[in-house]
Amino acid sequence: MWDRSLENLVVRNTRQTFDRICKNKDVEQFTPDPYLATLMNCLLWLFYGLPIVHPNSFLVITINSIGIIIETIYLSIFFLYSPPKKRLKILIVVGFEVAFVASVVVGVLLSAHTYEDRSRIVGIICIIFGTIMYAAPLTVMGNTNDDSTQYLKTIKGKVIKTKSVEYMPFTVSLVNTINGCCWLSYGLIGNDPYVTIPNAIGTVLCIFQLILYLCYYKSTPVKEQNVELPAAATEN
């Protein structure tokens, strides 16, 4: 039940972001990176959980199947209200993700003939993209004084420079931390290093966000505190 409860919490917090986007009909300075990273992560973990790769992984299949549906909805909304450049980025990245996952599926099924080999290959790939998923919310897209120039900067840099946690709400960071701890425990109990490693790294990244929040939340103007940061989903 913990997986469903955490998923509901993350969805509820992320939905606030999309309620704002739909209301304003503009994605403003939000970035699709977390949703793109989570979609890739869910696709890979879904393949990992299939009986032909890693038997007895029903929970992994269920959660990531739901995650794919949720991320598809979020990306569709984001695409609808994005400017042309962001739309092009979404199309290119999603196309790459589908092609990459398809190549992984074909390559693994043709080259690996045991559960152990398939689990190892797909598991290593999942570790890489699982870590990317947790790190994705640490990026925000902003505008410089020149509106035609955009730059990518980490939340750490933005928070420290502006002394504001506008794009790093406490509830999202807290839920993601708890989620990471739960999946970390799941991996440890099941003696599955491919679940354990990315969620251990993800938990550390989420704790880092909480520390930054505690350091700078008092200096954040009240009017800014309702802005939501796209959250990493509850999937591995």
PDB file of C-alpha atoms in Angstrom:
ATOM      1  CA  MET A   1       0.000   0.000   0.000  1.00  0.00           C
ATOM      2  CA  TRP A   2       2.926   2.370   0.584  1.00  0.00           C
ATOM      3  CA  ASP A   3       3.617   2.550  -3.158  1.00  0.00           C
ATOM      4  CA  ARG A   4       0.055   3.603  -3.991  1.00  0.00           C
ATOM      5  CA  SER A   5      -0.071   6.160  -1.159  1.00  0.00           C
ATOM      6  CA  LEU A   6       3.197   7.780  -2.196  1.00  0.00           C
ATOM      7  CA  GLU A   7       2.156   7.775  -5.820  1.00  0.00           C
ATOM      8  CA  ASN A   8      -1.039   9.625  -4.916  1.00  0.00           C
ATOM      9  CA  LEU A   9       0.928  12.217  -2.943  1.00  0.00           C
ATOM     10  CA  VAL A  10       3.385  12.861  -5.767  1.00  0.00           C
ATOM     11  CA  VAL A  11       0.607  13.049  -8.358  1.00  0.00           C
ATOM     12  CA  ARG A  12      -1.350  15.479  -6.176  1.00  0.00           C
ATOM     13  CA  ASN A  13       1.652  17.788  -5.764  1.00  0.00           C
ATOM     14  CA  THR A  14       2.618  17.612  -9.433  1.00  0.00           C
ATOM     15  CA  ARG A  15      -0.977  18.241 -10.466  1.00  0.00           C
ATOM     16  CA  GLN A  16      -0.799  21.662  -8.850  1.00  0.00           C
ATOM     17  CA  THR A  17       1.885  22.560 -11.372  1.00  0.00           C
ATOM     18  CA  PHE A  18      -0.300  21.500 -14.283  1.00  0.00           C
ATOM     19  CA  ASP A  19      -3.380  23.195 -12.848  1.00  0.00           C
ATOM     20  CA  ARG A  20      -1.345  26.392 -12.949  1.00  0.00           C
ATOM     21  CA  ILE A  21      -0.127  25.685 -16.495  1.00  0.00           C
ATOM     22  CA  CYS A  22      -3.668  24.985 -17.731  1.00  0.00           C
ATOM     23  CA  LYS A  23      -5.048  28.051 -15.971  1.00  0.00           C
ATOM     24  CA  ASN A  24      -2.393  30.370 -17.427  1.00  0.00           C
ATOM     25  CA  LYS A  25      -2.173  28.449 -20.722  1.00  0.00           C
ATOM     26  CA  ASP A  26       1.579  28.815 -20.492  1.00  0.00           C
ATOM     27  CA  VAL A  27       4.379  26.594 -19.151  1.00  0.00           C
ATOM     28  CA  GLU A  28       6.248  29.734 -18.040  1.00  0.00           C
ATOM     29  CA  GLN A  29       9.732  28.729 -16.817  1.00  0.00           C
ATOM     30  CA  PHE A  30       8.873  25.125 -16.039  1.00  0.00           C
ATOM     31  CA  THR A  31      10.950  22.518 -17.841  1.00  0.00           C
ATOM     32  CA  PRO A  32       9.775  19.159 -19.243  1.00  0.00           C
ATOM     33  CA  ASP A  33      13.047  17.497 -18.200  1.00  0.00           C
ATOM     34  CA  PRO A  34      11.688  15.688 -15.088  1.00  0.00           C
ATOM     35  CA  TYR A  35       8.746  14.238 -17.021  1.00  0.00           C
ATOM     36  CA  LEU A  36      10.908  13.156 -19.944  1.00  0.00           C
ATOM     37  CA  ALA A  37      13.402  11.527 -17.584  1.00  0.00           C
ATOM     38  CA  THR A  38      10.646   9.784 -15.635  1.00  0.00           C
ATOM     39  CA  LEU A  39       9.000   8.478 -18.814  1.00  0.00           C
ATOM     40  CA  MET A  40      12.279   6.908 -19.926  1.00  0.00           C
ATOM     41  CA  ASN A  41      12.811   5.499 -16.452  1.00  0.00           C
ATOM     42  CA  CYS A  42       9.324   3.939 -16.369  1.00  0.00           C
ATOM     43  CA  LEU A  43       9.719   2.380 -19.809  1.00  0.00           C
ATOM     44  CA  LEU A  44      13.009   0.748 -18.846  1.00  0.00           C
ATOM     45  CA  TRP A  45      11.761  -0.472 -15.464  1.00  0.00           C
ATOM     46  CA  LEU A  46       8.643  -1.902 -17.093  1.00  0.00           C
ATOM     47  CA  PHE A  47      10.883  -3.980 -19.355  1.00  0.00           C
ATOM     48  CA  TYR A  48      13.037  -4.952 -16.376  1.00  0.00           C
ATOM     49  CA  GLY A  49       9.997  -6.207 -14.476  1.00  0.00           C
ATOM     50  CA  LEU A  50       8.688  -8.436 -17.256  1.00  0.00           C
ATOM     51  CA  PRO A  51       8.859 -12.204 -16.604  1.00  0.00           C
ATOM     52  CA  ILE A  52      11.248 -12.684 -19.533  1.00  0.00           C
ATOM     53  CA  VAL A  53      13.801 -10.414 -17.830  1.00  0.00           C
ATOM     54  CA  HIS A  54      13.248 -10.478 -14.061  1.00  0.00           C
ATOM     55  CA  PRO A  55      10.499 -12.868 -12.888  1.00  0.00           C
ATOM     56  CA  ASN A  56       8.289 -12.166  -9.862  1.00  0.00           C
ATOM     57  CA  SER A  57       8.384  -8.372 -10.243  1.00  0.00           C
ATOM     58  CA  PHE A  58       4.653  -7.653 -10.345  1.00  0.00           C
ATOM     59  CA  LEU A  59       4.970  -4.517  -8.196  1.00  0.00           C
ATOM     60  CA  VAL A  60       7.609  -3.056 -10.511  1.00  0.00           C
ATOM     61  CA  ILE A  61       5.408  -3.720 -13.552  1.00  0.00           C
ATOM     62  CA  THR A  62       2.280  -2.251 -11.951  1.00  0.00           C
ATOM     63  CA  ILE A  63       3.826   0.972 -10.655  1.00  0.00           C
ATOM     64  CA  ASN A  64       5.754   1.738 -13.819  1.00  0.00           C
ATOM     65  CA  SER A  65       2.786   0.988 -16.084  1.00  0.00           C
ATOM     66  CA  ILE A  66       0.793   3.571 -14.136  1.00  0.00           C
ATOM     67  CA  GLY A  67       3.780   5.906 -14.299  1.00  0.00           C
ATOM     68  CA  ILE A  68       3.925   5.693 -18.088  1.00  0.00           C
ATOM     69  CA  ILE A  69       0.253   6.675 -18.334  1.00  0.00           C
ATOM     70  CA  ILE A  70       0.673   9.592 -15.917  1.00  0.00           C
ATOM     71  CA  GLU A  71       3.823  10.930 -17.584  1.00  0.00           C
ATOM     72  CA  THR A  72       2.204  10.673 -21.014  1.00  0.00           C
ATOM     73  CA  ILE A  73      -0.688  12.817 -19.789  1.00  0.00           C
ATOM     74  CA  TYR A  74       1.664  15.363 -18.200  1.00  0.00           C
ATOM     75  CA  LEU A  75       3.835  15.611 -21.310  1.00  0.00           C
ATOM     76  CA  SER A  76       0.755  16.016 -23.512  1.00  0.00           C
ATOM     77  CA  ILE A  77      -0.418  18.963 -21.410  1.00  0.00           C
ATOM     78  CA  PHE A  78       3.089  20.411 -21.321  1.00  0.00           C
ATOM     79  CA  PHE A  79       3.349  20.058 -25.105  1.00  0.00           C
ATOM     80  CA  LEU A  80      -0.022  21.755 -25.634  1.00  0.00           C
ATOM     81  CA  TYR A  81       0.978  24.919 -23.783  1.00  0.00           C
ATOM     82  CA  SER A  82       4.654  25.064 -24.758  1.00  0.00           C
ATOM     83  CA  PRO A  83       6.276  27.443 -27.267  1.00  0.00           C
ATOM     84  CA  PRO A  84       7.559  25.917 -30.541  1.00  0.00           C
ATOM     85  CA  LYS A  85      11.126  25.332 -29.288  1.00  0.00           C
ATOM     86  CA  LYS A  86       9.985  23.358 -26.256  1.00  0.00           C
ATOM     87  CA  ARG A  87       7.521  21.386 -28.360  1.00  0.00           C
ATOM     88  CA  LEU A  88      10.314  20.418 -30.725  1.00  0.00           C
ATOM     89  CA  LYS A  89      12.482  19.383 -27.784  1.00  0.00           C
ATOM     90  CA  ILE A  90       9.719  17.166 -26.383  1.00  0.00           C
ATOM     91  CA  LEU A  91       9.139  15.475 -29.742  1.00  0.00           C
ATOM     92  CA  ILE A  92      12.843  14.842 -30.302  1.00  0.00           C
ATOM     93  CA  VAL A  93      13.468  13.490 -26.805  1.00  0.00           C
ATOM     94  CA  VAL A  94      10.368  11.266 -26.761  1.00  0.00           C
ATOM     95  CA  GLY A  95      11.293   9.930 -30.193  1.00  0.00           C
ATOM     96  CA  PHE A  96      14.805   9.178 -28.972  1.00  0.00           C
ATOM     97  CA  GLU A  97      13.474   7.468 -25.847  1.00  0.00           C
ATOM     98  CA  VAL A  98      11.127   5.195 -27.768  1.00  0.00           C
ATOM     99  CA  ALA A  99      13.871   4.278 -30.243  1.00  0.00           C
ATOM    100  CA  PHE A 100      16.385   3.689 -27.450  1.00  0.00           C
ATOM    101  CA  VAL A 101      14.068   1.471 -25.402  1.00  0.00           C
ATOM    102  CA  ALA A 102      13.109  -0.487 -28.524  1.00  0.00           C
ATOM    103  CA  SER A 103      16.785  -1.066 -29.312  1.00  0.00           C
ATOM    104  CA  VAL A 104      17.417  -2.193 -25.729  1.00  0.00           C
ATOM    105  CA  VAL A 105      14.520  -4.657 -25.893  1.00  0.00           C
ATOM    106  CA  VAL A 106      15.648  -6.131 -29.204  1.00  0.00           C
ATOM    107  CA  GLY A 107      19.321  -6.197 -28.230  1.00  0.00           C
ATOM    108  CA  VAL A 108      18.725  -7.854 -24.865  1.00  0.00           C
ATOM    109  CA  LEU A 109      16.325 -10.486 -26.175  1.00  0.00           C
ATOM    110  CA  LEU A 110      18.672 -11.417 -29.010  1.00  0.00           C
ATOM    111  CA  SER A 111      21.975 -11.364 -27.130  1.00  0.00           C
ATOM    112  CA  ALA A 112      21.097 -12.481 -23.582  1.00  0.00           C
ATOM    113  CA  HIS A 113      19.560 -15.903 -23.112  1.00  0.00           C
ATOM    114  CA  THR A 114      19.280 -16.245 -19.319  1.00  0.00           C
ATOM    115  CA  TYR A 115      17.357 -14.337 -16.670  1.00  0.00           C
ATOM    116  CA  GLU A 116      20.617 -13.410 -14.956  1.00  0.00           C
ATOM    117  CA  ASP A 117      22.169 -11.894 -18.083  1.00  0.00           C
ATOM    118  CA  ARG A 118      19.014 -10.017 -19.040  1.00  0.00           C
ATOM    119  CA  SER A 119      18.507  -8.699 -15.507  1.00  0.00           C
ATOM    120  CA  ARG A 120      22.116  -7.544 -15.330  1.00  0.00           C
ATOM    121  CA  ILE A 121      22.099  -5.688 -18.655  1.00  0.00           C
ATOM    122  CA  VAL A 122      18.721  -4.016 -18.193  1.00  0.00           C
ATOM    123  CA  GLY A 123      19.432  -3.395 -14.502  1.00  0.00           C
ATOM    124  CA  ILE A 124      22.625  -1.459 -15.239  1.00  0.00           C
ATOM    125  CA  ILE A 125      20.779   0.677 -17.777  1.00  0.00           C
ATOM    126  CA  CYS A 126      18.006   1.270 -15.213  1.00  0.00           C
ATOM    127  CA  ILE A 127      20.567   2.403 -12.637  1.00  0.00           C
ATOM    128  CA  ILE A 128      21.817   5.068 -15.042  1.00  0.00           C
ATOM    129  CA  PHE A 129      18.398   6.393 -16.015  1.00  0.00           C
ATOM    130  CA  GLY A 130      16.971   5.995 -12.510  1.00  0.00           C
ATOM    131  CA  THR A 131      19.691   8.316 -11.252  1.00  0.00           C
ATOM    132  CA  ILE A 132      18.964  10.761 -14.072  1.00  0.00           C
ATOM    133  CA  MET A 133      15.282  10.753 -13.107  1.00  0.00           C
ATOM    134  CA  TYR A 134      16.076  11.757  -9.531  1.00  0.00           C
ATOM    135  CA  ALA A 135      18.526  14.409 -10.716  1.00  0.00           C
ATOM    136  CA  ALA A 136      16.164  15.884 -13.324  1.00  0.00           C
ATOM    137  CA  PRO A 137      14.146  18.002 -10.831  1.00  0.00           C
ATOM    138  CA  LEU A 138      17.442  19.693  -9.920  1.00  0.00           C
ATOM    139  CA  THR A 139      17.288  21.612 -13.190  1.00  0.00           C
ATOM    140  CA  VAL A 140      15.095  24.604 -14.014  1.00  0.00           C
ATOM    141  CA  MET A 141      14.861  26.598 -17.213  1.00  0.00           C
ATOM    142  CA  GLY A 142      15.044  30.350 -16.809  1.00  0.00           C
ATOM    143  CA  ASN A 143      15.494  33.508 -18.851  1.00  0.00           C
ATOM    144  CA  THR A 144      18.412  35.893 -18.709  1.00  0.00           C
ATOM    145  CA  ASN A 145      17.955  39.641 -19.077  1.00  0.00           C
ATOM    146  CA  ASP A 146      17.962  38.989 -22.811  1.00  0.00           C
ATOM    147  CA  ASP A 147      14.627  37.252 -23.462  1.00  0.00           C
ATOM    148  CA  SER A 148      16.075  35.501 -26.504  1.00  0.00           C
ATOM    149  CA  THR A 149      18.718  33.748 -24.412  1.00  0.00           C
ATOM    150  CA  GLN A 150      17.904  30.809 -22.188  1.00  0.00           C
ATOM    151  CA  TYR A 151      20.191  29.011 -19.849  1.00  0.00           C
ATOM    152  CA  LEU A 152      20.087  25.893 -17.769  1.00  0.00           C
ATOM    153  CA  LYS A 153      21.086  26.157 -14.159  1.00  0.00           C
ATOM    154  CA  THR A 154      20.782  23.861 -11.183  1.00  0.00           C
ATOM    155  CA  ILE A 155      18.361  24.469  -8.357  1.00  0.00           C
ATOM    156  CA  LYS A 156      21.356  24.708  -6.065  1.00  0.00           C
ATOM    157  CA  GLY A 157      22.657  27.697  -8.021  1.00  0.00           C
ATOM    158  CA  LYS A 158      19.215  29.309  -8.317  1.00  0.00           C
ATOM    159  CA  VAL A 159      18.325  28.844  -4.671  1.00  0.00           C
ATOM    160  CA  ILE A 160      21.659  30.080  -3.361  1.00  0.00           C
ATOM    161  CA  LYS A 161      21.774  33.027  -5.756  1.00  0.00           C
ATOM    162  CA  THR A 162      18.201  34.204  -5.179  1.00  0.00           C
ATOM    163  CA  LYS A 163      17.869  32.902  -1.607  1.00  0.00           C
ATOM    164  CA  SER A 164      14.458  31.619  -2.686  1.00  0.00           C
ATOM    165  CA  VAL A 165      12.934  28.127  -2.771  1.00  0.00           C
ATOM    166  CA  GLU A 166      10.277  29.206  -5.255  1.00  0.00           C
ATOM    167  CA  TYR A 167      10.854  26.184  -7.480  1.00  0.00           C
ATOM    168  CA  MET A 168      11.564  23.707  -4.690  1.00  0.00           C
ATOM    169  CA  PRO A 169       8.463  23.173  -2.501  1.00  0.00           C
ATOM    170  CA  PHE A 170       8.984  21.230   0.699  1.00  0.00           C
ATOM    171  CA  THR A 171       6.137  18.733   0.198  1.00  0.00           C
ATOM    172  CA  VAL A 172       7.457  17.464  -3.140  1.00  0.00           C
ATOM    173  CA  SER A 173      11.002  17.071  -1.833  1.00  0.00           C
ATOM    174  CA  LEU A 174       9.749  15.326   1.309  1.00  0.00           C
ATOM    175  CA  VAL A 175       7.508  12.876  -0.556  1.00  0.00           C
ATOM    176  CA  ASN A 176      10.296  12.061  -3.017  1.00  0.00           C
ATOM    177  CA  THR A 177      12.655  11.423  -0.106  1.00  0.00           C
ATOM    178  CA  ILE A 178      10.193   9.032   1.543  1.00  0.00           C
ATOM    179  CA  ASN A 179       9.547   7.377  -1.807  1.00  0.00           C
ATOM    180  CA  GLY A 180      13.258   6.866  -2.392  1.00  0.00           C
ATOM    181  CA  CYS A 181      13.652   5.347   1.070  1.00  0.00           C
ATOM    182  CA  CYS A 182      10.767   2.931   0.453  1.00  0.00           C
ATOM    183  CA  TRP A 183      12.133   1.732  -2.876  1.00  0.00           C
ATOM    184  CA  LEU A 184      15.587   1.508  -1.320  1.00  0.00           C
ATOM    185  CA  SER A 185      14.154  -0.750   1.374  1.00  0.00           C
ATOM    186  CA  TYR A 186      12.344  -2.805  -1.278  1.00  0.00           C
ATOM    187  CA  GLY A 187      15.625  -3.311  -3.115  1.00  0.00           C
ATOM    188  CA  LEU A 188      17.511  -4.253   0.039  1.00  0.00           C
ATOM    189  CA  ILE A 189      14.853  -6.712   1.197  1.00  0.00           C
ATOM    190  CA  GLY A 190      14.723  -8.325  -2.237  1.00  0.00           C
ATOM    191  CA  ASN A 191      18.517  -8.254  -2.527  1.00  0.00           C
ATOM    192  CA  ASP A 192      18.156  -6.423  -5.845  1.00  0.00           C
ATOM    193  CA  PRO A 193      21.126  -4.076  -6.425  1.00  0.00           C
ATOM    194  CA  TYR A 194      19.521  -2.613  -9.543  1.00  0.00           C
ATOM    195  CA  VAL A 195      16.654  -1.237  -7.463  1.00  0.00           C
ATOM    196  CA  THR A 196      18.850  -0.388  -4.478  1.00  0.00           C
ATOM    197  CA  ILE A 197      21.592   1.668  -6.148  1.00  0.00           C
ATOM    198  CA  PRO A 198      19.543   4.307  -8.052  1.00  0.00           C
ATOM    199  CA  ASN A 199      17.185   4.801  -5.120  1.00  0.00           C
ATOM    200  CA  ALA A 200      20.074   5.168  -2.677  1.00  0.00           C
ATOM    201  CA  ILE A 201      21.489   7.909  -4.904  1.00  0.00           C
ATOM    202  CA  GLY A 202      18.019   9.398  -5.357  1.00  0.00           C
ATOM    203  CA  THR A 203      17.416   9.507  -1.613  1.00  0.00           C
ATOM    204  CA  VAL A 204      20.657  11.430  -1.120  1.00  0.00           C
ATOM    205  CA  LEU A 205      19.676  13.926  -3.842  1.00  0.00           C
ATOM    206  CA  CYS A 206      16.246  14.427  -2.265  1.00  0.00           C
ATOM    207  CA  ILE A 207      17.754  14.939   1.184  1.00  0.00           C
ATOM    208  CA  PHE A 208      20.029  17.536  -0.391  1.00  0.00           C
ATOM    209  CA  GLN A 209      16.923  19.379  -1.630  1.00  0.00           C
ATOM    210  CA  LEU A 210      15.424  19.305   1.870  1.00  0.00           C
ATOM    211  CA  ILE A 211      18.610  20.758   3.350  1.00  0.00           C
ATOM    212  CA  LEU A 212      18.563  23.589   0.801  1.00  0.00           C
ATOM    213  CA  TYR A 213      14.906  24.234   1.575  1.00  0.00           C
ATOM    214  CA  LEU A 214      15.569  24.478   5.301  1.00  0.00           C
ATOM    215  CA  CYS A 215      18.434  26.877   4.641  1.00  0.00           C
ATOM    216  CA  TYR A 216      16.501  29.287   2.426  1.00  0.00           C
ATOM    217  CA  TYR A 217      12.757  28.944   3.006  1.00  0.00           C
ATOM    218  CA  LYS A 218      12.636  31.870   5.456  1.00  0.00           C
ATOM    219  CA  SER A 219      14.059  34.238   2.851  1.00  0.00           C
ATOM    220  CA  THR A 220      11.502  33.229   0.189  1.00  0.00           C
ATOM    221  CA  PRO A 221       8.819  35.899  -0.440  1.00  0.00           C
ATOM    222  CA  VAL A 222       5.365  34.630   0.493  1.00  0.00           C
ATOM    223  CA  LYS A 223       4.003  35.256  -2.999  1.00  0.00           C
ATOM    224  CA  GLU A 224       6.528  32.793  -4.441  1.00  0.00           C
ATOM    225  CA  GLN A 225       5.845  29.852  -2.206  1.00  0.00           C
ATOM    226  CA  ASN A 226       2.939  28.411  -4.202  1.00  0.00           C
ATOM    227  CA  VAL A 227       5.047  27.554  -7.232  1.00  0.00           C
ATOM    228  CA  GLU A 228       5.541  23.842  -7.652  1.00  0.00           C
ATOM    229  CA  LEU A 229       8.589  21.983  -8.893  1.00  0.00           C
ATOM    230  CA  PRO A 230       8.019  19.067 -11.257  1.00  0.00           C
ATOM    231  CA  ALA A 231       8.531  15.975  -9.157  1.00  0.00           C
ATOM    232  CA  ALA A 232      10.242  12.723  -9.809  1.00  0.00           C
ATOM    233  CA  ALA A 233       7.565  10.109  -9.994  1.00  0.00           C
ATOM    234  CA  THR A 234       7.198   7.263  -7.604  1.00  0.00           C
ATOM    235  CA  GLU A 235       8.623   4.706  -9.976  1.00  0.00           C
ATOM    236  CA  ASN A 236      12.063   3.276  -9.452  1.00  0.00           C
TER     237      ASN A 236
END
